[in-house]
Amino acid sequence: MSATMSLPRQVVKKFLAKPQYEGEGAVVRRTIGRPELKYFDPFLLLDEFSSFETVTYMLEGAVTHEDFQGHKGTIHEGDMQWMTAGKGIVHSEMPAAQGTQKGLQLWVNLSSKHKMMEPRYQELQSKDIAEVARDGVKVRVIAGEALGTQSPIYTRTPTMYLDFTLNPGANLQQLIPSTWNSFVYIIEGEGHFGSTMSSSITAHHVLVLGPGDGVEVLNNSSELLRFILVGGEPLGEPVVQLGPFVMNTQEEINMTLEDYRNCTNGFEKAKHWQSQIHD
C-alpha cells in the first residue's frame, strides 16, 4: 500500500497451530478459539481445515453445504462464503469429493444489536474475488481494501480479510485501522513480520499484532510466502459461548438453547429437517 505508516505493528504473540480432530473425523488446525487465544475481539474462531458470522474460504478441493432454509451449494477452490447466522441457522458441511480438502473458516462475532437479525449469505466465486498484483505482491481482497482495491462484501462487524502472496525478496506495507485488532495466519512459506530484523516465522503460525496503524512484511526466502491478514473492530461486549451458540449473557444462551430445542424463534424449520449431504 502506498500510504505511509507512522507506527508499524509488531508481533506480540505467536504460536503454532497443531492439528486436532473436530466433528466427524475432520482434522483442523485451530488458532483462535484454543487456550492460547480463546477470544480475540471480534474474532471467535479460526480453523484451517483439511450468533456470529462464518467466513469459509477454500484453498484446495471443495465443500458442499446446505441448511434448513433450503440454501445449498458447493464452495470450490478459491471461492468464499460469508454466512451471517444471526438469530439462528442449522447448517451442514461435508467434503464434496474424495481427496484433499483445505480451507479456512473464520468466526466473526456480531454486536448485541445484530445478534437477532435474519440469517443471510454472501458468496463469491474465485473469478469474482478482487485480485491485484504489484511489485512482487499479490492480494486477494476477501473483505476490506488493499492496494487500492475494495471487496464488494459487506461486513456487519467491520472487518478486513486479505490473502497475500509475496514473491521472494518482496516486501509489503499494509495499513490497518489503529483501533482494530488484527492477526496474521501463515499458510505457506516463511517471512519477517513487524520488523525486517525480526526472526523469520514459518507456516501454520498465528501472529497476534500489537498496536499501530499497519504491518510490514518481508519475504527474504527463496520460496513464495502466503498468509492471510485479518483485522476487525472490537465490539467491547461480554461473550458467552456454548458450542455454536454465541450470546452476551448466560441467560441469553439459555433462551437460545430453549428456542433450539423447541424449534421456535427462528428454528421452526429445524423440526423435521435432516441434512442430505452426509456420507
Short mmCIF file of C-alpha atoms in Angstrom, two decimals:
data_model
loop_
_atom_site.label_atom_id
_atom_site.label_comp_id
_atom_site.label_asym_id
_atom_site.label_seq_id
_atom_site.Cartn_x
_atom_site.Cartn_y
_atom_site.Cartn_z
CA MET A 1 0.00 0.00 0.00
CA SER A 2 1.39 3.40 -0.96
CA ALA A 3 0.26 5.24 2.19
CA THR A 4 2.93 5.60 4.87
CA MET A 5 2.55 4.11 8.31
CA SER A 6 3.55 6.11 11.34
CA LEU A 7 3.52 3.19 13.78
CA PRO A 8 4.07 -0.28 12.27
CA ARG A 9 2.54 -3.06 14.34
CA GLN A 10 4.80 -5.64 15.96
CA VAL A 11 4.10 -9.32 16.66
CA VAL A 12 3.17 -9.51 20.36
CA LYS A 13 2.23 -13.19 20.46
CA LYS A 14 2.75 -16.20 18.22
CA PHE A 15 2.07 -19.92 18.43
CA LEU A 16 1.96 -22.93 16.15
CA ALA A 17 -1.49 -24.25 15.25
CA LYS A 18 -1.28 -28.01 15.74
CA PRO A 19 -3.70 -30.48 14.11
CA GLN A 20 -6.69 -31.68 16.16
CA TYR A 21 -9.81 -33.74 15.48
CA GLU A 22 -13.13 -31.94 15.10
CA GLY A 23 -16.62 -33.15 14.23
CA GLU A 24 -16.99 -36.29 12.14
CA GLY A 25 -13.31 -37.22 11.85
CA ALA A 26 -12.20 -33.88 10.40
CA VAL A 27 -8.71 -32.66 11.23
CA VAL A 28 -8.29 -28.91 11.70
CA ARG A 29 -5.57 -26.51 12.80
CA ARG A 30 -7.28 -24.23 15.32
CA THR A 31 -5.72 -20.84 16.04
CA ILE A 32 -8.30 -18.53 17.60
CA GLY A 33 -10.59 -20.46 19.95
CA ARG A 34 -7.90 -22.53 21.67
CA PRO A 35 -6.47 -21.96 25.18
CA GLU A 36 -3.63 -19.72 23.98
CA LEU A 37 -6.10 -17.34 22.30
CA LYS A 38 -9.64 -18.10 23.47
CA TYR A 39 -11.24 -14.94 22.04
CA PHE A 40 -9.69 -12.08 20.06
CA ASP A 41 -12.43 -9.45 19.82
CA PRO A 42 -14.36 -9.62 17.47
CA PHE A 43 -12.99 -12.99 16.31
CA LEU A 44 -14.31 -16.19 17.91
CA LEU A 45 -12.51 -18.90 15.97
CA LEU A 46 -10.18 -19.54 13.04
CA ASP A 47 -9.71 -23.08 11.73
CA GLU A 48 -7.59 -24.30 8.88
CA PHE A 49 -9.38 -27.49 7.88
CA SER A 50 -8.16 -30.21 5.73
CA SER A 51 -24.88 -15.91 16.65
CA PHE A 52 -21.92 -14.87 14.57
CA GLU A 53 -20.71 -14.78 11.01
CA THR A 54 -18.65 -17.56 9.45
CA VAL A 55 -16.28 -16.94 6.56
CA THR A 56 -15.38 -20.09 4.63
CA TYR A 57 -12.51 -19.67 2.15
CA MET A 58 -11.40 -22.70 0.15
CA LEU A 59 -7.70 -23.13 -0.61
CA GLU A 60 -7.93 -26.55 -2.25
CA GLY A 61 -10.72 -29.00 -3.06
CA ALA A 62 -14.39 -28.24 -2.41
CA VAL A 63 -17.03 -28.36 0.34
CA THR A 64 -20.76 -28.95 -0.13
CA HIS A 65 -23.13 -27.17 2.25
CA GLU A 66 -26.85 -26.89 2.94
CA ASP A 67 -29.16 -25.53 5.63
CA PHE A 68 -32.71 -25.87 6.89
CA GLN A 69 -33.82 -22.87 4.80
CA GLY A 70 -33.12 -24.79 1.58
CA HIS A 71 -29.93 -22.91 0.75
CA LYS A 72 -27.27 -25.27 -0.63
CA GLY A 73 -24.30 -25.36 -2.95
CA THR A 74 -20.61 -26.13 -3.27
CA ILE A 75 -17.67 -23.91 -2.35
CA HIS A 76 -14.78 -24.69 -4.71
CA GLU A 77 -11.09 -23.81 -4.59
CA GLY A 78 -10.70 -20.03 -4.35
CA ASP A 79 -14.41 -19.46 -3.59
CA MET A 80 -15.69 -17.69 -0.48
CA GLN A 81 -18.89 -17.82 1.55
CA TRP A 82 -19.74 -15.22 4.22
CA MET A 83 -22.61 -16.59 6.28
CA THR A 84 -24.35 -14.46 8.90
CA ALA A 85 -26.05 -16.85 11.30
CA GLY A 86 -27.92 -14.07 13.10
CA LYS A 87 -30.87 -15.35 15.14
CA GLY A 88 -30.00 -18.90 14.19
CA ILE A 89 -29.47 -21.33 11.36
CA VAL A 90 -28.88 -25.10 11.19
CA HIS A 91 -26.13 -25.70 8.69
CA SER A 92 -24.21 -28.74 7.42
CA GLU A 93 -20.89 -29.01 5.56
CA MET A 94 -19.09 -32.01 4.07
CA PRO A 95 -16.24 -32.59 1.57
CA ALA A 96 -17.62 -32.52 -1.97
CA ALA A 97 -15.39 -35.34 -3.20
CA GLN A 98 -12.52 -37.62 -2.26
CA GLY A 99 -9.05 -36.15 -1.96
CA THR A 100 -7.59 -33.12 -0.27
CA GLN A 101 -9.99 -30.51 1.08
CA LYS A 102 -8.20 -27.50 2.51
CA GLY A 103 -9.61 -24.17 3.59
CA LEU A 104 -10.02 -21.61 6.33
CA GLN A 105 -13.08 -20.88 8.42
CA LEU A 106 -13.25 -17.71 10.48
CA TRP A 107 -15.99 -16.94 13.01
CA VAL A 108 -16.70 -13.22 13.44
CA ASN A 109 -18.80 -12.11 16.41
CA LEU A 110 -21.83 -9.84 15.99
CA SER A 111 -22.75 -6.97 18.27
CA SER A 112 -25.73 -7.45 20.58
CA LYS A 113 -27.92 -5.25 18.37
CA HIS A 114 -27.33 -7.55 15.37
CA LYS A 115 -27.40 -10.98 17.02
CA MET A 116 -31.11 -11.48 16.30
CA MET A 117 -31.01 -10.36 12.65
CA GLU A 118 -32.26 -12.66 9.92
CA PRO A 119 -29.64 -15.10 8.55
CA ARG A 120 -28.04 -14.20 5.22
CA TYR A 121 -25.36 -15.38 2.80
CA GLN A 122 -22.84 -13.58 0.65
CA GLU A 123 -20.92 -15.73 -1.80
CA LEU A 124 -18.17 -15.02 -4.30
CA GLN A 125 -16.75 -17.42 -6.85
CA SER A 126 -13.00 -17.33 -7.22
CA LYS A 127 -13.21 -15.41 -10.51
CA ASP A 128 -15.22 -12.65 -8.82
CA ILE A 129 -12.88 -12.05 -5.86
CA ALA A 130 -10.97 -8.81 -6.33
CA GLU A 131 -7.28 -9.53 -7.02
CA VAL A 132 -4.36 -7.21 -7.73
CA ALA A 133 -0.59 -7.68 -8.09
CA ARG A 134 2.16 -5.09 -7.72
CA ASP A 135 5.93 -5.22 -7.13
CA GLY A 136 6.02 -8.91 -6.31
CA VAL A 137 2.94 -8.75 -4.04
CA LYS A 138 -0.40 -10.32 -4.95
CA VAL A 139 -3.51 -9.89 -2.83
CA ARG A 140 -6.99 -11.37 -2.99
CA VAL A 141 -9.35 -8.97 -1.22
CA ILE A 142 -11.94 -11.08 0.59
CA ALA A 143 -13.13 -8.16 2.74
CA GLY A 144 -11.90 -4.61 3.16
CA GLU A 145 -9.32 -2.90 0.94
CA ALA A 146 -5.73 -3.44 -0.18
CA LEU A 147 -3.53 -1.97 -2.92
CA GLY A 148 -6.36 0.36 -3.88
CA THR A 149 -8.81 -2.49 -4.45
CA GLN A 150 -12.07 -2.87 -2.50
CA SER A 151 -14.09 -6.03 -1.82
CA PRO A 152 -17.84 -5.95 -2.57
CA ILE A 153 -18.55 -7.98 0.61
CA TYR A 154 -20.46 -6.12 3.33
CA THR A 155 -19.31 -6.99 6.84
CA ARG A 156 -21.80 -6.33 9.64
CA THR A 157 -18.84 -6.19 12.04
CA PRO A 158 -16.23 -4.00 10.28
CA THR A 159 -13.62 -6.49 9.10
CA MET A 160 -10.68 -6.84 6.72
CA TYR A 161 -9.68 -10.24 5.31
CA LEU A 162 -6.76 -10.22 2.89
CA ASP A 163 -4.98 -13.16 1.21
CA PHE A 164 -1.41 -12.11 0.37
CA THR A 165 1.26 -13.89 -1.66
CA LEU A 166 4.77 -12.38 -1.67
CA ASN A 167 7.43 -13.41 -4.17
CA PRO A 168 10.98 -13.99 -2.91
CA GLY A 169 12.50 -10.63 -1.98
CA ALA A 170 9.15 -8.79 -1.95
CA ASN A 171 8.03 -6.58 0.91
CA LEU A 172 4.66 -5.16 1.93
CA GLN A 173 3.26 -2.29 3.96
CA GLN A 174 -0.45 -2.68 4.64
CA LEU A 175 -2.48 -0.16 6.62
CA ILE A 176 -4.80 -1.36 9.40
CA PRO A 177 -7.20 0.96 11.28
CA SER A 178 -5.40 1.81 14.52
CA THR A 179 -8.37 0.93 16.75
CA TRP A 180 -8.82 -2.56 15.27
CA ASN A 181 -7.45 -5.88 16.50
CA SER A 182 -5.52 -7.83 13.88
CA PHE A 183 -3.63 -11.06 13.30
CA VAL A 184 -1.76 -12.99 10.62
CA TYR A 185 -2.03 -16.68 9.78
CA ILE A 186 0.77 -18.09 7.61
CA ILE A 187 -0.49 -20.58 5.02
CA GLU A 188 2.83 -21.44 3.38
CA GLY A 189 6.43 -20.26 3.28
CA GLU A 190 8.13 -18.07 5.84
CA GLY A 191 8.69 -14.36 6.36
CA HIS A 192 9.54 -11.48 8.66
CA PHE A 193 6.55 -9.72 10.23
CA GLY A 194 6.57 -6.40 12.08
CA SER A 195 10.27 -5.75 11.53
CA THR A 196 12.83 -6.84 8.94
CA MET A 197 15.14 -7.51 11.89
CA SER A 198 12.70 -9.98 13.49
CA SER A 199 13.12 -13.73 13.23
CA SER A 200 11.60 -15.48 10.23
CA ILE A 201 8.30 -17.23 11.08
CA THR A 202 7.08 -20.34 9.27
CA ALA A 203 3.76 -21.79 8.07
CA HIS A 204 0.84 -22.61 10.40
CA HIS A 205 1.78 -19.95 12.95
CA VAL A 206 -0.77 -17.37 14.06
CA LEU A 207 0.70 -13.94 14.85
CA VAL A 208 -1.19 -11.52 17.07
CA LEU A 209 -0.28 -7.96 16.12
CA GLY A 210 0.13 -5.20 18.67
CA PRO A 211 -0.95 -1.53 18.44
CA GLY A 212 -0.17 0.55 15.39
CA ASP A 213 -1.59 1.64 12.06
CA GLY A 214 -0.27 -1.07 9.76
CA VAL A 215 2.01 -4.06 9.30
CA GLU A 216 5.30 -4.57 7.47
CA VAL A 217 6.18 -7.93 5.92
CA LEU A 218 9.35 -9.11 4.14
CA ASN A 219 9.86 -12.36 2.26
CA ASN A 220 13.61 -12.91 2.49
CA SER A 221 13.41 -16.57 1.48
CA SER A 222 13.70 -18.30 -1.90
CA GLU A 223 10.09 -19.55 -1.83
CA LEU A 224 6.67 -17.93 -2.03
CA LEU A 225 5.16 -16.60 1.21
CA ARG A 226 1.38 -16.81 1.55
CA PHE A 227 -0.61 -15.58 4.53
CA ILE A 228 -3.92 -14.05 5.48
CA LEU A 229 -4.14 -10.73 7.30
CA VAL A 230 -7.36 -10.30 9.28
CA GLY A 231 -8.44 -7.24 11.23
CA GLY A 232 -11.68 -6.21 12.88
CA GLU A 233 -13.26 -3.54 15.02
CA PRO A 234 -13.57 -4.79 18.63
CA LEU A 235 -17.10 -4.96 19.98
CA GLY A 236 -16.17 -4.48 23.63
CA GLU A 237 -19.07 -6.67 24.80
CA PRO A 238 -19.15 -9.73 27.06
CA VAL A 239 -19.12 -13.09 25.28
CA VAL A 240 -20.79 -16.29 26.45
CA GLN A 241 -20.31 -19.24 24.11
CA LEU A 242 -21.69 -22.76 24.24
CA GLY A 243 -20.68 -24.74 21.17
CA PRO A 244 -22.03 -22.88 18.13
CA PHE A 245 -24.24 -20.58 20.23
CA VAL A 246 -22.72 -17.16 20.98
CA MET A 247 -24.53 -14.53 23.04
CA ASN A 248 -23.72 -11.83 25.61
CA THR A 249 -25.08 -13.43 28.81
CA GLN A 250 -25.74 -16.89 30.19
CA GLU A 251 -29.45 -16.06 30.33
CA GLU A 252 -29.44 -15.34 26.59
CA ILE A 253 -27.63 -18.63 25.93
CA ASN A 254 -30.25 -20.49 27.97
CA MET A 255 -33.04 -18.81 26.00
CA THR A 256 -31.36 -19.68 22.69
CA LEU A 257 -30.98 -23.32 23.72
CA GLU A 258 -34.65 -23.37 24.66
CA ASP A 259 -35.60 -21.97 21.25
CA TYR A 260 -33.39 -24.56 19.53
CA ARG A 261 -34.87 -27.49 21.49
CA ASN A 262 -38.45 -26.28 20.93
CA CYS A 263 -37.88 -25.23 17.30
CA THR A 264 -39.10 -21.69 17.97
CA ASN A 265 -37.98 -18.10 17.34
CA GLY A 266 -36.24 -18.80 14.04
CA PHE A 267 -35.61 -22.54 14.42
CA GLU A 268 -39.08 -23.64 13.24
CA LYS A 269 -37.77 -25.26 10.04
CA ALA A 270 -35.27 -27.36 12.00
CA LYS A 271 -38.02 -29.57 13.45
CA HIS A 272 -38.15 -32.06 10.57
CA TRP A 273 -35.00 -31.09 8.67
CA GLN A 274 -32.23 -33.58 8.06
CA SER A 275 -29.09 -32.95 6.05
CA GLN A 276 -28.76 -34.93 2.81
CA ILE A 277 -25.02 -34.41 2.29
CA HIS A 278 -23.53 -36.69 4.97
CA ASP A 279 -21.63 -39.75 3.86
#
